[in-house]
């Protein structure tokens, strides 16, 4: 069964450094998402991406964040200058049709630790 | 208004019992209500979902009950098994999916 993959599984970085989290969505999916989950808390929407542009973003997704689909398979989340409070699990998800078909398939996540 | 309130935070149920998790929402524009199951170290996985024009949906041992007038919905897990031990999130979709805070369910063997 096709699945969303994410790399790395764990990233440790120093405050102020840039990080790039990588995702490979399911190949025939059209909509891509990033979520984060601070340890023990709820999953929070960050951004959705369709047709090479951001379709929705939350208030968390400020100028420090950016997303890109650099080629036909990867979907990346960049955090320009990490803060301690960016430490969280970051989940990528993809779905076939977005609003028309809501099922989102989540990857296993990247644990980001900012020291 | 964009919140989804979930209870309880944690739940312990005997094997074979019924697990019940409740959620409430305010925004009447929500049009899709999924439940996600998350095991430690894994991403959330869609378990079952319902639209507001239906009052109940059943898939195997999992049932969603939906009360549109009360703006509440719940997940019932019948004949709960130790393998059901996980964190469960309710969610609601408007222009994006809003998750509840999660319920950590533990099924005693």
Coordinates of C-alpha atoms in Angstrom, one line a residue:
Chain A
X1 CA 0.0 0.0 0.0
X2 CA 1.4 3.4 -0.9
X3 CA 2.4 5.6 2.0
X4 CA 3.7 9.0 2.8
X5 CA 7.4 9.0 3.8
X6 CA 9.3 11.6 5.8
X7 CA 13.0 12.2 6.4
X8 CA 14.8 12.5 8.7
X9 CA 12.9 10.7 11.5
X10 CA 14.7 12.9 14.0
X11 CA 16.5 16.2 13.5
X12 CA 18.4 18.0 16.2
X13 CA 19.4 21.6 15.5
X14 CA 20.6 24.6 17.3
X15 CA 18.5 27.7 17.8
X16 CA 18.8 30.1 14.9
X17 CA 19.7 27.4 12.4
X18 CA 17.7 26.6 9.3
X19 CA 16.2 23.2 8.9
X20 CA 14.5 21.5 6.0
X21 CA 12.1 18.7 6.6
X22 CA 11.4 16.4 3.7
X23 CA 8.3 14.5 2.6
X24 CA 7.5 12.3 -0.3
X25 CA 3.7 12.3 -0.7
X26 CA 1.7 9.4 -2.2
X27 CA 2.5 9.6 -5.9
X28 CA -1.0 10.4 -7.4
X29 CA -2.0 12.8 -4.7
X30 CA -2.6 16.5 -5.5
X31 CA -2.9 18.2 -2.1
X32 CA -0.1 18.3 0.5
X33 CA -0.1 19.5 4.1
X34 CA 2.2 20.1 7.0
X35 CA 1.0 19.7 10.6
X36 CA 2.9 19.9 13.9
X37 CA 2.3 18.2 17.2
X38 CA 4.1 19.6 20.3
X39 CA 4.8 16.7 22.6
X40 CA 1.6 15.4 24.3
X41 CA -0.6 18.1 22.6
X42 CA -3.0 18.2 19.7
X43 CA -2.1 18.1 16.1
X44 CA -2.1 21.6 14.6
X45 CA -2.5 22.5 10.9
X46 CA 0.3 24.6 9.4
X47 CA -0.2 24.8 5.7
X48 CA -1.8 23.2 2.7
X49 CA -0.3 23.3 -0.8
X50 CA -1.9 22.7 -4.2
X51 CA -0.8 23.3 -7.7
X52 CA 2.5 24.7 -6.6
X53 CA 1.1 27.3 -4.3
X54 CA -0.1 27.6 -0.7
X55 CA -3.9 27.3 -0.5
X56 CA -4.3 27.7 3.2
X57 CA -2.1 28.5 6.1
X58 CA -2.5 28.9 9.9
X59 CA -1.3 31.7 12.1
X60 CA 1.5 29.5 13.2
X61 CA 2.9 29.5 9.6
X62 CA 4.7 32.8 9.8
X63 CA 7.5 34.3 7.7
X64 CA 10.0 31.8 9.3
X65 CA 8.3 29.0 7.5
X66 CA 8.2 28.1 3.8
X67 CA 7.1 25.2 1.7
X68 CA 8.3 24.0 -1.6
X69 CA 7.8 21.2 -4.1
X70 CA 11.2 21.3 -5.7
X71 CA 10.5 18.3 -8.0
X72 CA 7.7 15.9 -8.9
X73 CA 8.1 13.8 -5.7
X74 CA 9.4 15.8 -2.8
X75 CA 7.5 18.3 -0.6
X76 CA 9.6 20.3 1.9
X77 CA 9.1 22.5 4.9
X78 CA 11.8 25.0 5.7
X79 CA 12.2 26.8 9.0
X80 CA 14.5 29.7 8.5
X81 CA 15.7 30.5 12.0
X82 CA 14.6 27.9 14.5
X83 CA 13.4 28.7 17.9
X84 CA 13.1 26.5 21.0
X85 CA 9.3 26.5 20.6
X86 CA 9.6 25.0 17.2
X87 CA 10.5 21.7 18.9
X88 CA 7.7 19.3 17.9
X89 CA 6.8 16.4 15.7
X90 CA 6.1 17.6 12.1
X91 CA 3.8 15.5 10.0
X92 CA 3.4 15.7 6.3
X93 CA 0.1 14.5 4.8
X94 CA -1.3 14.2 1.3
X95 CA -4.8 13.7 -0.2
X96 CA -6.0 12.9 -3.6
X97 CA -8.7 15.6 -4.1
X98 CA -8.4 18.1 -1.2
X99 CA -11.8 19.5 -0.3
X100 CA -13.6 17.0 -2.5
X101 CA -12.1 13.9 -0.9
X102 CA -11.1 14.7 2.7
X103 CA -9.0 11.7 3.6
X104 CA -5.5 12.8 4.4
X105 CA -2.8 10.2 4.6
X106 CA -0.2 11.1 7.2
X107 CA 3.5 10.3 7.2
X108 CA 5.3 8.9 10.3
X109 CA 6.6 12.4 11.2
X110 CA 9.9 14.1 11.8
X111 CA 10.8 14.9 15.4
X112 CA 12.5 18.2 15.5
X113 CA 14.5 19.1 18.6
X114 CA 15.8 22.7 18.8
X115 CA 18.5 23.2 21.5
Chain B
X1 CA -15.3 29.1 17.3
X2 CA -12.7 27.1 15.5
X3 CA -12.1 24.8 18.5
X4 CA -13.0 21.2 18.9
X5 CA -13.4 20.1 22.5
X6 CA -12.6 16.5 23.3
X7 CA -13.1 14.5 26.4
X8 CA -11.9 12.6 28.4
X9 CA -8.1 13.2 28.2
X10 CA -7.5 9.6 29.1
X11 CA -9.6 6.5 29.4
X12 CA -9.0 3.1 30.8
X13 CA -11.4 0.3 29.7
X14 CA -11.4 -3.4 30.4
X15 CA -11.0 -5.7 27.4
X16 CA -14.3 -6.4 25.9
X17 CA -15.8 -3.2 27.2
X18 CA -17.1 -0.2 25.3
X19 CA -14.9 2.8 24.9
X20 CA -16.6 6.2 24.4
X21 CA -14.9 9.4 23.5
X22 CA -16.8 12.7 23.1
X23 CA -16.3 15.8 21.1
X24 CA -18.1 19.1 20.8
X25 CA -17.8 22.0 18.3
X26 CA -19.1 25.5 17.8
X27 CA -18.7 26.3 14.2
X28 CA -21.8 25.2 12.2
X29 CA -19.8 25.6 9.0
X30 CA -17.8 22.4 9.8
X31 CA -18.9 19.8 7.2
X32 CA -16.8 16.7 7.9
X33 CA -15.9 15.0 11.1
X34 CA -13.1 12.5 11.1
X35 CA -11.6 10.4 13.9
X36 CA -7.9 9.6 13.8
X37 CA -6.0 6.9 15.6
X38 CA -2.4 7.5 16.5
X39 CA 0.0 4.9 17.9
X40 CA 3.3 6.0 19.6
X41 CA 5.9 7.1 17.1
X42 CA 3.4 7.1 14.2
X43 CA 1.4 9.7 12.3
X44 CA -2.4 9.9 12.8
X45 CA -4.4 7.5 10.7
X46 CA -8.0 8.1 9.6
X47 CA -10.2 5.6 11.5
X48 CA -13.7 6.6 10.5
X49 CA -15.5 9.8 9.5
X50 CA -19.0 11.2 9.2
X51 CA -20.8 14.1 7.5
X52 CA -23.5 16.1 9.4
X53 CA -26.4 14.8 7.4
X54 CA -26.0 11.4 9.0
X55 CA -26.6 10.6 12.7
X56 CA -24.6 7.4 12.9
X57 CA -21.9 5.6 11.0
X58 CA -20.6 2.2 11.9
X59 CA -17.5 0.4 10.6
X60 CA -16.8 -2.9 12.3
X61 CA -16.4 -2.2 16.0
X62 CA -16.2 1.5 15.5
X63 CA -19.3 3.8 15.5
X64 CA -19.6 7.5 15.3
X65 CA -22.8 9.0 16.7
X66 CA -23.5 12.6 15.6
X67 CA -25.9 15.0 17.1
X68 CA -26.1 18.0 14.9
X69 CA -28.5 20.1 17.1
X70 CA -26.2 19.6 20.1
X71 CA -23.1 20.1 18.0
X72 CA -21.6 16.9 19.5
X73 CA -20.2 13.7 18.2
X74 CA -18.7 10.7 19.8
X75 CA -16.7 7.6 19.0
X76 CA -17.8 4.2 20.4
X77 CA -15.4 1.3 20.3
X78 CA -17.3 -1.9 20.9
X79 CA -15.6 -5.0 22.3
X80 CA -12.4 -3.0 23.0
X81 CA -9.2 -4.8 22.5
X82 CA -5.6 -4.2 23.8
X83 CA -4.6 -3.4 20.3
X84 CA -7.0 -0.5 20.4
X85 CA -4.8 1.2 22.9
X86 CA -3.7 4.4 21.2
X87 CA -4.4 8.1 21.2
X88 CA -7.6 9.1 19.4
X89 CA -8.3 12.5 18.0
X90 CA -11.6 13.9 16.8
X91 CA -11.4 16.6 14.2
X92 CA -13.7 18.9 12.2
X93 CA -13.2 20.4 8.8
X94 CA -14.1 23.9 7.7
X95 CA -11.5 25.5 5.4
X96 CA -8.9 23.3 7.3
X97 CA -9.0 20.4 9.7
X98 CA -9.1 21.3 13.4
X99 CA -8.1 18.6 15.8
X100 CA -9.3 17.9 19.3
X101 CA -6.6 17.6 22.0
X102 CA -6.7 13.8 22.0
X103 CA -7.8 11.0 24.3
X104 CA -5.2 8.4 25.4
X105 CA -7.1 5.1 25.5
X106 CA -5.7 2.1 27.4
X107 CA -7.4 -1.2 27.2
X108 CA -6.6 -3.5 30.0
X109 CA -5.9 -7.1 28.9

